[in-house]
């Protein structure tokens, strides 16, 4: 094989999470009462817009979770493997990864951002902005050709993205036409009017925007640094795309640590009451009284000391950084389960007084069976809502912790490390703004999409939230469109 597969700890947990989600989807599809709330989620236009954007982030995150080492064959015929661990996303983005400049350059620039001493052919030296080695290197006369070339490439990429969108939209229309026994033209007219129960129009508009943006960025990235370069000359677009996995891992794997504590202790405190309730309340009250940042900083620093004193356990820097990321997920989970535990305790206290729970206890049904059959299924909507709503908070927490230096390993690219590296450059004159802006835009898009989807999930699953119909009432038609 030209490579050796490498499975990091976080990779394995990501695979487990993907399999668990697939199993949950199959299980939900087989039970009508579980499908009903998810149908309400699918009927929410903002929720579906957020889900489409999240899907693009998830694809980049999964590609970055497939790691390997390249094979190296020496002159003697011996085979070895490189120390560096790379991912499938690294292979896809290899042109961005290897085209490093000397230092800062602005987005779509063809010259460095800082002046340097340049020696002219006649021996004179001047202070000027030298040309980049890769960005805009194909331009013969950049002062005249640059603007035209950028516009032409952006339009070509946008046209390519639009063509891909047209193919996707036609496939969707064909599938809907086949399901409804109508022509594609009829389905398209219904879709453009927004008369389907599912918000296909919003989904396709969002998909068009994403594909056009990706197409334009892809074509421009072949010859330019779309978002500029960092202090060491690394492409900022590459850094932003590599940071997606870190944000997703922090936002998802932390829940795997948080949920067992919250569910077990919350239900136990509410169901058994008495001394069990007192002990659990004392534990999470004590934990809440400790500043979370100090607890996380102490735990991360202790783990870093262990890593530094046992280098033989970590053959590569990627494995060392991955362990620190996993430990950060664990400590964030340990410090963030208390709010969900309190919610589950209150809901369980209310439910254990209901008639069917009292009847089950009177008939001698075991406590474990009552909890598994009657209480746990009826509090899962709280768990689901809390998990989805917590995601955006965890993504922002990683950025804050990495900014103060107690987050992920400095060698791992994340939005927090990008912000931390750019903070000192904001005081320059002229200001280096593009690294901070790129991290902000990507993180804002991820968090906004997660919040839109979380709001749809909350409205669908929370029985206390009324489902408000849109102000624009749809006109009643015979045989209203369903899809």
Short mmCIF file of C-alpha atoms in Angstrom, two decimals:
data_model
loop_
_atom_site.label_atom_id
_atom_site.label_comp_id
_atom_site.label_asym_id
_atom_site.label_seq_id
_atom_site.Cartn_x
_atom_site.Cartn_y
_atom_site.Cartn_z
CA UNK A 1 0.00 0.00 0.00
CA UNK A 2 1.28 3.52 -0.73
CA UNK A 3 0.24 4.54 2.78
CA UNK A 4 -0.26 3.16 6.27
CA UNK A 5 -3.66 3.87 7.89
CA UNK A 6 -3.46 5.68 11.24
CA UNK A 7 -6.40 5.77 13.63
CA UNK A 8 -6.11 8.48 16.24
CA UNK A 9 -8.17 8.42 19.42
CA UNK A 10 -10.49 11.15 18.24
CA UNK A 11 -10.81 9.46 14.84
CA UNK A 12 -12.07 6.27 16.48
CA UNK A 13 -14.59 8.20 18.56
CA UNK A 14 -15.77 10.11 15.49
CA UNK A 15 -16.34 6.79 13.68
CA UNK A 16 -18.27 5.47 16.68
CA UNK A 17 -20.39 8.62 16.74
CA UNK A 18 -21.16 8.35 13.00
CA UNK A 19 -22.17 4.69 13.40
CA UNK A 20 -24.34 5.57 16.41
CA UNK A 21 -26.09 8.30 14.41
CA UNK A 22 -26.68 5.89 11.50
CA UNK A 23 -28.18 3.30 13.86
CA UNK A 24 -30.37 5.97 15.46
CA UNK A 25 -31.63 7.08 12.03
CA UNK A 26 -32.59 3.51 11.13
CA UNK A 27 -34.32 3.06 14.49
CA UNK A 28 -36.27 6.33 14.16
CA UNK A 29 -37.41 5.47 10.63
CA UNK A 30 -39.04 2.28 11.93
CA UNK A 31 -41.13 4.02 14.61
CA UNK A 32 -43.83 6.46 13.60
CA UNK A 33 -44.02 8.24 16.96
CA UNK A 34 -40.30 9.04 16.68
CA UNK A 35 -40.59 10.22 13.09
CA UNK A 36 -43.26 12.81 13.88
CA UNK A 37 -41.03 15.37 15.68
CA UNK A 38 -38.30 14.95 13.08
CA UNK A 39 -40.87 15.71 10.39
CA UNK A 40 -41.56 18.98 12.16
CA UNK A 41 -37.82 19.68 12.12
CA UNK A 42 -37.74 18.97 8.37
CA UNK A 43 -40.62 21.39 7.79
CA UNK A 44 -38.65 24.26 9.35
CA UNK A 45 -37.00 26.37 6.65
CA UNK A 46 -34.37 27.92 8.98
CA UNK A 47 -33.59 24.49 10.41
CA UNK A 48 -33.03 22.98 6.97
CA UNK A 49 -30.89 25.93 5.90
CA UNK A 50 -28.73 25.39 8.96
CA UNK A 51 -28.56 21.65 8.28
CA UNK A 52 -27.37 22.19 4.70
CA UNK A 53 -24.56 24.47 5.88
CA UNK A 54 -23.69 22.03 8.68
CA UNK A 55 -23.51 19.20 6.14
CA UNK A 56 -20.68 20.98 4.29
CA UNK A 57 -18.78 21.46 7.55
CA UNK A 58 -19.30 17.80 8.48
CA UNK A 59 -17.96 16.61 5.11
CA UNK A 60 -14.73 18.58 5.63
CA UNK A 61 -14.50 17.29 9.20
CA UNK A 62 -14.92 13.65 8.18
CA UNK A 63 -12.34 13.98 5.40
CA UNK A 64 -9.93 15.36 7.99
CA UNK A 65 -10.60 12.37 10.27
CA UNK A 66 -9.14 9.79 7.86
CA UNK A 67 -5.42 9.76 8.66
CA UNK A 68 -2.46 7.88 7.22
CA UNK A 69 1.33 7.90 6.83
CA UNK A 70 2.93 8.03 3.38
CA UNK A 71 5.19 5.15 2.34
CA UNK A 72 8.86 5.94 1.69
CA UNK A 73 11.03 3.60 -0.44
CA UNK A 74 14.79 4.17 -0.16
CA UNK A 75 17.50 3.28 -2.68
CA UNK A 76 18.16 -0.06 -0.97
CA UNK A 77 14.58 -1.16 -1.50
CA UNK A 78 13.60 -0.90 2.14
CA UNK A 79 10.13 0.41 2.90
CA UNK A 80 9.39 2.79 5.72
CA UNK A 81 6.64 5.24 6.55
CA UNK A 82 6.82 8.96 7.11
CA UNK A 83 6.63 10.35 10.62
CA UNK A 84 4.15 13.01 9.55
CA UNK A 85 0.51 11.98 9.84
CA UNK A 86 -1.71 13.47 7.14
CA UNK A 87 -5.39 13.18 6.32
CA UNK A 88 -7.51 12.84 3.21
CA UNK A 89 -8.30 16.54 3.49
CA UNK A 90 -4.56 17.27 3.45
CA UNK A 91 -4.28 15.35 0.18
CA UNK A 92 -7.23 17.26 -1.31
CA UNK A 93 -5.80 20.60 -0.15
CA UNK A 94 -2.19 19.74 -0.94
CA UNK A 95 -1.78 22.70 -3.38
CA UNK A 96 -2.76 25.06 -0.57
CA UNK A 97 -0.57 23.26 1.97
CA UNK A 98 2.69 23.26 0.03
CA UNK A 99 2.49 26.72 -1.55
CA UNK A 100 3.90 28.65 1.39
CA UNK A 101 5.06 32.21 0.97
CA UNK A 102 7.74 34.03 2.93
CA UNK A 103 5.40 35.91 5.27
CA UNK A 104 2.14 37.89 5.24
CA UNK A 105 0.23 38.56 2.05
CA UNK A 106 -3.26 40.04 1.74
CA UNK A 107 -6.20 38.10 0.24
CA UNK A 108 -5.83 37.61 -3.53
CA UNK A 109 -2.59 39.62 -3.49
CA UNK A 110 0.38 39.10 -5.79
CA UNK A 111 2.91 40.88 -3.57
CA UNK A 112 4.05 40.49 0.02
CA UNK A 113 2.42 42.67 2.63
CA UNK A 114 5.72 43.97 4.03
CA UNK A 115 8.42 45.93 2.25
CA UNK A 116 11.81 44.32 1.74
CA UNK A 117 15.14 45.44 0.38
CA UNK A 118 15.37 44.46 -3.29
CA UNK A 119 18.55 44.67 -5.35
CA UNK A 120 18.01 45.89 -8.88
CA UNK A 121 19.98 44.57 -11.91
CA UNK A 122 22.12 47.73 -11.91
CA UNK A 123 23.18 47.08 -8.27
CA UNK A 124 20.96 49.69 -6.64
CA UNK A 125 18.83 48.68 -3.66
CA UNK A 126 15.28 49.85 -3.06
CA UNK A 127 12.54 49.16 -0.50
CA UNK A 128 9.55 47.63 -2.25
CA UNK A 129 6.90 44.91 -2.00
CA UNK A 130 8.37 41.78 -3.63
CA UNK A 131 6.30 39.42 -5.78
CA UNK A 132 4.90 36.28 -4.20
CA UNK A 133 6.37 32.95 -5.19
CA UNK A 134 2.96 31.38 -5.89
CA UNK A 135 0.14 33.88 -5.51
CA UNK A 136 -0.40 35.57 -8.87
CA UNK A 137 2.91 34.23 -10.18
CA UNK A 138 1.31 33.51 -13.57
CA UNK A 139 0.69 37.21 -14.24
CA UNK A 140 3.18 38.84 -16.59
CA UNK A 141 2.04 42.40 -15.92
CA UNK A 142 0.11 42.14 -12.64
CA UNK A 143 -0.75 45.85 -12.41
CA UNK A 144 -2.81 45.57 -15.61
CA UNK A 145 -3.88 41.90 -15.57
CA UNK A 146 -4.70 41.24 -11.91
CA UNK A 147 -8.22 42.70 -11.68
CA UNK A 148 -9.39 41.10 -14.93
CA UNK A 149 -7.86 37.76 -14.04
CA UNK A 150 -9.49 37.66 -10.59
CA UNK A 151 -12.93 38.54 -11.97
CA UNK A 152 -12.61 36.02 -14.80
CA UNK A 153 -11.57 33.18 -12.50
CA UNK A 154 -14.23 34.02 -9.92
CA UNK A 155 -16.95 34.01 -12.57
CA UNK A 156 -15.66 30.76 -14.06
CA UNK A 157 -15.68 29.09 -10.65
CA UNK A 158 -19.13 30.46 -9.84
CA UNK A 159 -20.40 29.17 -13.19
CA UNK A 160 -19.00 25.73 -12.40
CA UNK A 161 -20.68 25.73 -9.01
CA UNK A 162 -23.95 26.83 -10.62
CA UNK A 163 -23.77 23.98 -13.13
CA UNK A 164 -23.29 21.50 -10.30
CA UNK A 165 -26.28 23.06 -8.53
CA UNK A 166 -28.44 22.76 -11.67
CA UNK A 167 -27.61 19.05 -11.88
CA UNK A 168 -28.44 18.58 -8.19
CA UNK A 169 -31.70 20.56 -8.55
CA UNK A 170 -32.74 18.47 -11.57
CA UNK A 171 -32.06 15.26 -9.65
CA UNK A 172 -34.21 16.52 -6.77
CA UNK A 173 -37.01 17.49 -9.17
CA UNK A 174 -36.80 14.13 -10.93
CA UNK A 175 -37.07 12.29 -7.61
CA UNK A 176 -40.05 14.42 -6.53
CA UNK A 177 -41.72 14.02 -9.93
CA UNK A 178 -41.36 10.25 -9.73
CA UNK A 179 -42.75 10.17 -6.19
CA UNK A 180 -45.75 12.40 -7.12
CA UNK A 181 -46.32 10.98 -10.62
CA UNK A 182 -45.96 14.45 -12.17
CA UNK A 183 -43.76 15.98 -14.81
CA UNK A 184 -40.52 17.70 -13.87
CA UNK A 185 -41.91 21.03 -15.12
CA UNK A 186 -44.92 20.80 -12.80
CA UNK A 187 -42.70 19.92 -9.84
CA UNK A 188 -40.34 22.80 -10.63
CA UNK A 189 -43.21 25.31 -10.73
CA UNK A 190 -44.54 24.00 -7.42
CA UNK A 191 -41.05 24.14 -5.92
CA UNK A 192 -40.38 27.72 -7.02
CA UNK A 193 -43.66 28.81 -5.45
CA UNK A 194 -42.63 27.18 -2.17
CA UNK A 195 -45.77 25.02 -1.98
CA UNK A 196 -44.08 21.83 -0.79
CA UNK A 197 -44.41 20.93 2.87
CA UNK A 198 -40.66 20.45 3.01
CA UNK A 199 -38.82 23.74 2.38
CA UNK A 200 -37.16 22.57 -0.82
CA UNK A 201 -36.92 26.11 -2.15
CA UNK A 202 -34.90 27.27 0.88
CA UNK A 203 -32.74 24.14 0.73
CA UNK A 204 -31.91 24.60 -2.95
CA UNK A 205 -31.22 28.32 -2.58
CA UNK A 206 -28.80 27.61 0.27
CA UNK A 207 -27.19 24.82 -1.74
CA UNK A 208 -26.78 27.17 -4.71
CA UNK A 209 -25.07 29.81 -2.56
CA UNK A 210 -22.70 27.25 -1.06
CA UNK A 211 -21.79 25.61 -4.37
CA UNK A 212 -21.25 28.95 -6.15
CA UNK A 213 -19.06 30.17 -3.29
CA UNK A 214 -17.05 26.94 -3.19
CA UNK A 215 -16.67 26.93 -6.98
CA UNK A 216 -15.35 30.50 -7.06
CA UNK A 217 -12.96 29.86 -4.14
CA UNK A 218 -11.68 26.62 -5.73
CA UNK A 219 -10.78 28.25 -9.04
CA UNK A 220 -9.22 31.31 -7.38
CA UNK A 221 -7.23 29.13 -4.94
CA UNK A 222 -5.45 27.48 -7.88
CA UNK A 223 -3.52 30.70 -8.58
CA UNK A 224 -4.02 32.93 -5.53
CA UNK A 225 -4.20 32.84 -1.76
CA UNK A 226 -7.93 33.53 -1.42
CA UNK A 227 -7.77 34.52 2.25
CA UNK A 228 -4.14 35.62 2.30
CA UNK A 229 -1.24 34.06 4.20
CA UNK A 230 -0.15 34.00 7.83
CA UNK A 231 3.07 35.20 9.46
CA UNK A 232 4.92 32.05 8.38
CA UNK A 233 3.44 32.21 4.87
CA UNK A 234 0.82 29.45 5.33
CA UNK A 235 -2.42 29.77 3.39
CA UNK A 236 -5.18 31.07 5.69
CA UNK A 237 -7.90 29.25 3.73
CA UNK A 238 -6.08 25.99 4.45
CA UNK A 239 -5.93 26.87 8.15
CA UNK A 240 -9.64 27.73 8.26
CA UNK A 241 -10.64 24.46 6.59
CA UNK A 242 -8.35 22.41 8.87
CA UNK A 243 -9.90 24.10 11.91
CA UNK A 244 -13.31 22.65 11.08
CA UNK A 245 -12.45 19.20 12.43
CA UNK A 246 -11.19 20.61 15.72
CA UNK A 247 -14.41 22.58 16.22
CA UNK A 248 -16.60 19.59 15.35
CA UNK A 249 -14.65 17.24 17.61
CA UNK A 250 -14.91 19.64 20.53
CA UNK A 251 -18.62 20.16 19.92
CA UNK A 252 -19.58 16.49 19.49
CA UNK A 253 -17.18 14.30 21.45
CA UNK A 254 -17.63 16.41 24.57
CA UNK A 255 -21.25 15.28 24.63
CA UNK A 256 -20.13 11.64 24.78
CA UNK A 257 -18.45 12.46 28.08
CA UNK A 258 -21.21 14.72 29.34
CA UNK A 259 -24.28 12.55 28.66
CA UNK A 260 -23.51 9.55 30.92
CA UNK A 261 -22.92 11.81 33.94
CA UNK A 262 -25.95 13.98 33.26
CA UNK A 263 -28.44 11.21 32.45
CA UNK A 264 -27.46 8.73 35.18
CA UNK A 265 -27.05 11.22 37.99
CA UNK A 266 -29.97 13.46 36.97
CA UNK A 267 -32.49 10.62 36.74
CA UNK A 268 -31.12 8.93 39.88
CA UNK A 269 -31.41 12.15 41.89
CA UNK A 270 -34.98 12.78 40.79
CA UNK A 271 -36.24 9.21 41.07
CA UNK A 272 -34.69 7.98 44.31
CA UNK A 273 -34.67 11.34 46.14
CA UNK A 274 -33.50 11.17 49.77
CA UNK A 275 -29.80 10.79 50.42
CA UNK A 276 -29.03 10.01 46.75
CA UNK A 277 -30.55 13.34 45.74
CA UNK A 278 -28.63 15.17 48.47
CA UNK A 279 -25.28 13.64 47.45
CA UNK A 280 -25.75 14.34 43.73
CA UNK A 281 -26.88 17.90 44.38
CA UNK A 282 -23.83 18.43 46.61
CA UNK A 283 -21.53 17.12 43.87
CA UNK A 284 -22.79 19.32 41.06
CA UNK A 285 -23.19 22.34 43.31
CA UNK A 286 -19.57 21.98 44.41
CA UNK A 287 -18.43 21.50 40.83
CA UNK A 288 -20.33 24.61 39.75
CA UNK A 289 -18.66 26.66 42.46
CA UNK A 290 -15.21 26.02 40.93
CA UNK A 291 -14.38 28.43 38.06
CA UNK A 292 -14.48 26.27 34.94
CA UNK A 293 -11.56 28.03 33.25
CA UNK A 294 -9.26 27.42 36.23
CA UNK A 295 -10.26 23.75 36.43
CA UNK A 296 -9.72 23.24 32.71
CA UNK A 297 -6.38 25.09 32.80
CA UNK A 298 -5.12 22.97 35.71
CA UNK A 299 -6.17 19.71 34.06
CA UNK A 300 -4.67 20.62 30.66
CA UNK A 301 -1.38 21.74 32.21
CA UNK A 302 -1.10 18.52 34.23
CA UNK A 303 -1.69 16.50 31.07
CA UNK A 304 0.91 18.57 29.22
CA UNK A 305 3.47 17.79 31.92
CA UNK A 306 2.75 14.08 31.50
CA UNK A 307 3.18 14.32 27.72
CA UNK A 308 6.46 16.22 28.06
CA UNK A 309 7.88 13.69 30.54
CA UNK A 310 6.84 10.62 28.50
CA UNK A 311 7.76 11.45 24.89
CA UNK A 312 8.32 7.77 24.05
CA UNK A 313 4.58 7.16 24.22
CA UNK A 314 3.88 9.56 21.36
CA UNK A 315 5.77 8.70 18.15
CA UNK A 316 4.45 11.73 16.26
CA UNK A 317 3.34 15.25 16.99
CA UNK A 318 -0.13 14.53 15.59
CA UNK A 319 -0.71 11.80 18.19
CA UNK A 320 0.48 14.08 20.98
CA UNK A 321 -1.80 16.88 19.83
CA UNK A 322 -4.69 14.44 19.41
CA UNK A 323 -4.33 13.20 23.00
CA UNK A 324 -4.46 16.76 24.28
CA UNK A 325 -7.58 17.40 22.19
CA UNK A 326 -9.20 14.25 23.60
CA UNK A 327 -8.30 15.27 27.13
CA UNK A 328 -9.74 18.74 26.52
CA UNK A 329 -13.01 17.12 25.38
CA UNK A 330 -13.05 15.01 28.53
CA UNK A 331 -12.47 17.90 30.92
CA UNK A 332 -15.04 20.05 29.10
CA UNK A 333 -17.53 17.20 29.44
CA UNK A 334 -16.82 16.81 33.13
CA UNK A 335 -17.39 20.52 33.75
CA UNK A 336 -20.50 20.94 31.53
CA UNK A 337 -22.84 18.11 32.60
CA UNK A 338 -24.27 19.89 35.63
CA UNK A 339 -26.89 22.03 33.86
CA UNK A 340 -28.39 19.06 32.00
CA UNK A 341 -28.28 17.00 35.20
CA UNK A 342 -30.30 19.67 37.01
CA UNK A 343 -32.91 19.73 34.22
CA UNK A 344 -33.27 15.95 34.22
CA UNK A 345 -33.56 15.88 38.01
CA UNK A 346 -36.44 18.36 37.94
CA UNK A 347 -38.26 16.52 35.13
CA UNK A 348 -37.82 13.15 36.86
CA UNK A 349 -39.14 14.55 40.17
CA UNK A 350 -42.29 15.57 38.32
CA UNK A 351 -42.67 12.33 36.39
CA UNK A 352 -42.25 9.93 39.34
CA UNK A 353 -45.47 11.34 40.83
CA UNK A 354 -47.55 10.51 37.75
CA UNK A 355 -50.18 7.81 38.01
CA UNK A 356 -48.61 5.27 35.69
CA UNK A 357 -45.28 5.46 37.55
CA UNK A 358 -47.06 5.03 40.89
CA UNK A 359 -49.02 2.10 39.47
CA UNK A 360 -45.83 0.42 38.21
CA UNK A 361 -44.26 0.78 41.65
CA UNK A 362 -47.40 -0.63 43.31
CA UNK A 363 -47.29 -3.70 41.05
CA UNK A 364 -43.68 -4.34 42.09
CA UNK A 365 -41.95 -3.39 38.86
CA UNK A 366 -38.22 -2.97 39.47
CA UNK A 367 -36.71 0.49 39.66
CA UNK A 368 -34.39 -0.22 36.73
CA UNK A 369 -37.28 -1.27 34.50
CA UNK A 370 -39.32 1.80 35.42
CA UNK A 371 -36.38 4.08 34.66
CA UNK A 372 -35.58 2.41 31.33
CA UNK A 373 -39.15 1.92 30.09
CA UNK A 374 -41.02 4.94 31.44
CA UNK A 375 -38.72 7.74 32.58
CA UNK A 376 -35.76 7.68 30.20
CA UNK A 377 -37.81 7.73 26.95
CA UNK A 378 -39.88 10.65 28.28
CA UNK A 379 -36.86 12.82 29.10
CA UNK A 380 -34.93 12.15 25.89
CA UNK A 381 -36.37 15.28 24.27
CA UNK A 382 -34.63 17.33 26.98
CA UNK A 383 -31.38 15.46 26.35
CA UNK A 384 -31.59 15.97 22.59
CA UNK A 385 -32.39 19.67 22.90
CA UNK A 386 -29.58 20.22 25.41
CA UNK A 387 -27.02 18.41 23.24
CA UNK A 388 -27.86 20.37 20.11
CA UNK A 389 -27.98 23.70 21.96
CA UNK A 390 -24.69 22.96 23.75
CA UNK A 391 -22.77 22.39 20.50
CA UNK A 392 -22.30 26.07 19.61
CA UNK A 393 -21.27 26.92 23.17
CA UNK A 394 -18.55 24.26 23.11
CA UNK A 395 -17.21 25.53 19.76
CA UNK A 396 -16.91 29.02 21.22
CA UNK A 397 -15.38 27.60 24.43
CA UNK A 398 -12.54 26.02 22.43
CA UNK A 399 -11.79 29.34 20.77
CA UNK A 400 -11.66 31.12 24.13
CA UNK A 401 -9.51 28.44 25.79
CA UNK A 402 -7.05 28.29 22.88
CA UNK A 403 -6.89 32.08 22.89
CA UNK A 404 -5.75 32.10 26.54
CA UNK A 405 -3.31 29.25 25.89
CA UNK A 406 -5.00 26.31 27.66
CA UNK A 407 -6.90 24.87 24.71
CA UNK A 408 -5.66 22.56 21.99
CA UNK A 409 -1.99 21.90 21.29
CA UNK A 410 -0.27 24.89 19.63
CA UNK A 411 0.70 22.65 16.69
CA UNK A 412 -2.97 21.83 16.01
CA UNK A 413 -4.83 24.28 13.81
CA UNK A 414 -8.05 25.62 15.31
CA UNK A 415 -10.02 28.83 15.27
CA UNK A 416 -8.73 29.62 18.75
CA UNK A 417 -5.08 29.26 17.71
CA UNK A 418 -5.75 31.35 14.59
CA UNK A 419 -7.24 34.13 16.73
CA UNK A 420 -4.40 33.85 19.25
CA UNK A 421 -1.79 34.14 16.48
CA UNK A 422 -3.57 37.12 14.89
CA UNK A 423 -4.24 39.15 18.03
CA UNK A 424 -0.80 40.77 18.16
CA UNK A 425 -0.95 41.68 14.49
CA UNK A 426 -4.07 43.79 14.97
CA UNK A 427 -1.86 46.54 16.40
CA UNK A 428 0.31 46.72 13.25
CA UNK A 429 0.10 49.62 10.88
CA UNK A 430 -1.16 48.67 8.36
CA UNK A 431 -3.25 46.09 10.22
CA UNK A 432 -3.11 42.38 9.38
CA UNK A 433 -6.82 41.59 9.60
CA UNK A 434 -7.47 38.60 7.35
CA UNK A 435 -6.48 35.77 9.74
CA UNK A 436 -8.84 37.04 12.42
CA UNK A 437 -11.56 37.76 9.86
CA UNK A 438 -11.30 34.26 8.36
CA UNK A 439 -11.53 32.57 11.77
CA UNK A 440 -14.48 34.80 12.70
CA UNK A 441 -16.42 34.16 9.47
CA UNK A 442 -15.96 30.39 9.54
CA UNK A 443 -16.73 30.09 13.24
CA UNK A 444 -19.71 32.44 12.91
CA UNK A 445 -21.10 30.37 10.02
CA UNK A 446 -20.69 27.12 11.93
CA UNK A 447 -22.25 28.44 15.13
CA UNK A 448 -25.09 30.20 13.29
CA UNK A 449 -25.95 27.05 11.32
CA UNK A 450 -25.87 24.98 14.51
CA UNK A 451 -28.12 27.48 16.30
CA UNK A 452 -30.66 27.53 13.45
CA UNK A 453 -30.84 23.74 13.48
CA UNK A 454 -30.97 23.69 17.29
CA UNK A 455 -33.92 26.09 17.31
CA UNK A 456 -35.80 23.82 14.91
CA UNK A 457 -35.07 20.78 17.10
CA UNK A 458 -36.20 22.64 20.21
CA UNK A 459 -39.44 23.76 18.62
CA UNK A 460 -40.18 20.22 17.41
CA UNK A 461 -39.33 18.29 20.57
CA UNK A 462 -40.09 20.66 23.43
CA UNK A 463 -43.80 20.25 24.37
CA UNK A 464 -43.79 23.66 26.07
CA UNK A 465 -42.98 25.52 22.85
CA UNK A 466 -46.00 26.35 20.73
CA UNK A 467 -45.65 25.74 17.03
CA UNK A 468 -46.48 29.09 15.48
CA UNK A 469 -47.62 29.09 11.88
CA UNK A 470 -45.96 31.51 9.46
CA UNK A 471 -47.61 34.87 8.97
CA UNK A 472 -47.91 34.18 5.27
CA UNK A 473 -50.70 31.66 5.00
CA UNK A 474 -50.50 29.29 2.12
CA UNK A 475 -53.39 29.31 -0.27
CA UNK A 476 -55.45 26.18 0.02
CA UNK A 477 -55.28 24.06 -3.10
CA UNK A 478 -56.82 20.72 -3.90
CA UNK A 479 -54.12 18.09 -3.56
CA UNK A 480 -51.60 20.27 -1.74
CA UNK A 481 -48.00 19.31 -2.48
CA UNK A 482 -46.37 16.92 -0.06
CA UNK A 483 -42.67 16.01 -0.14
#
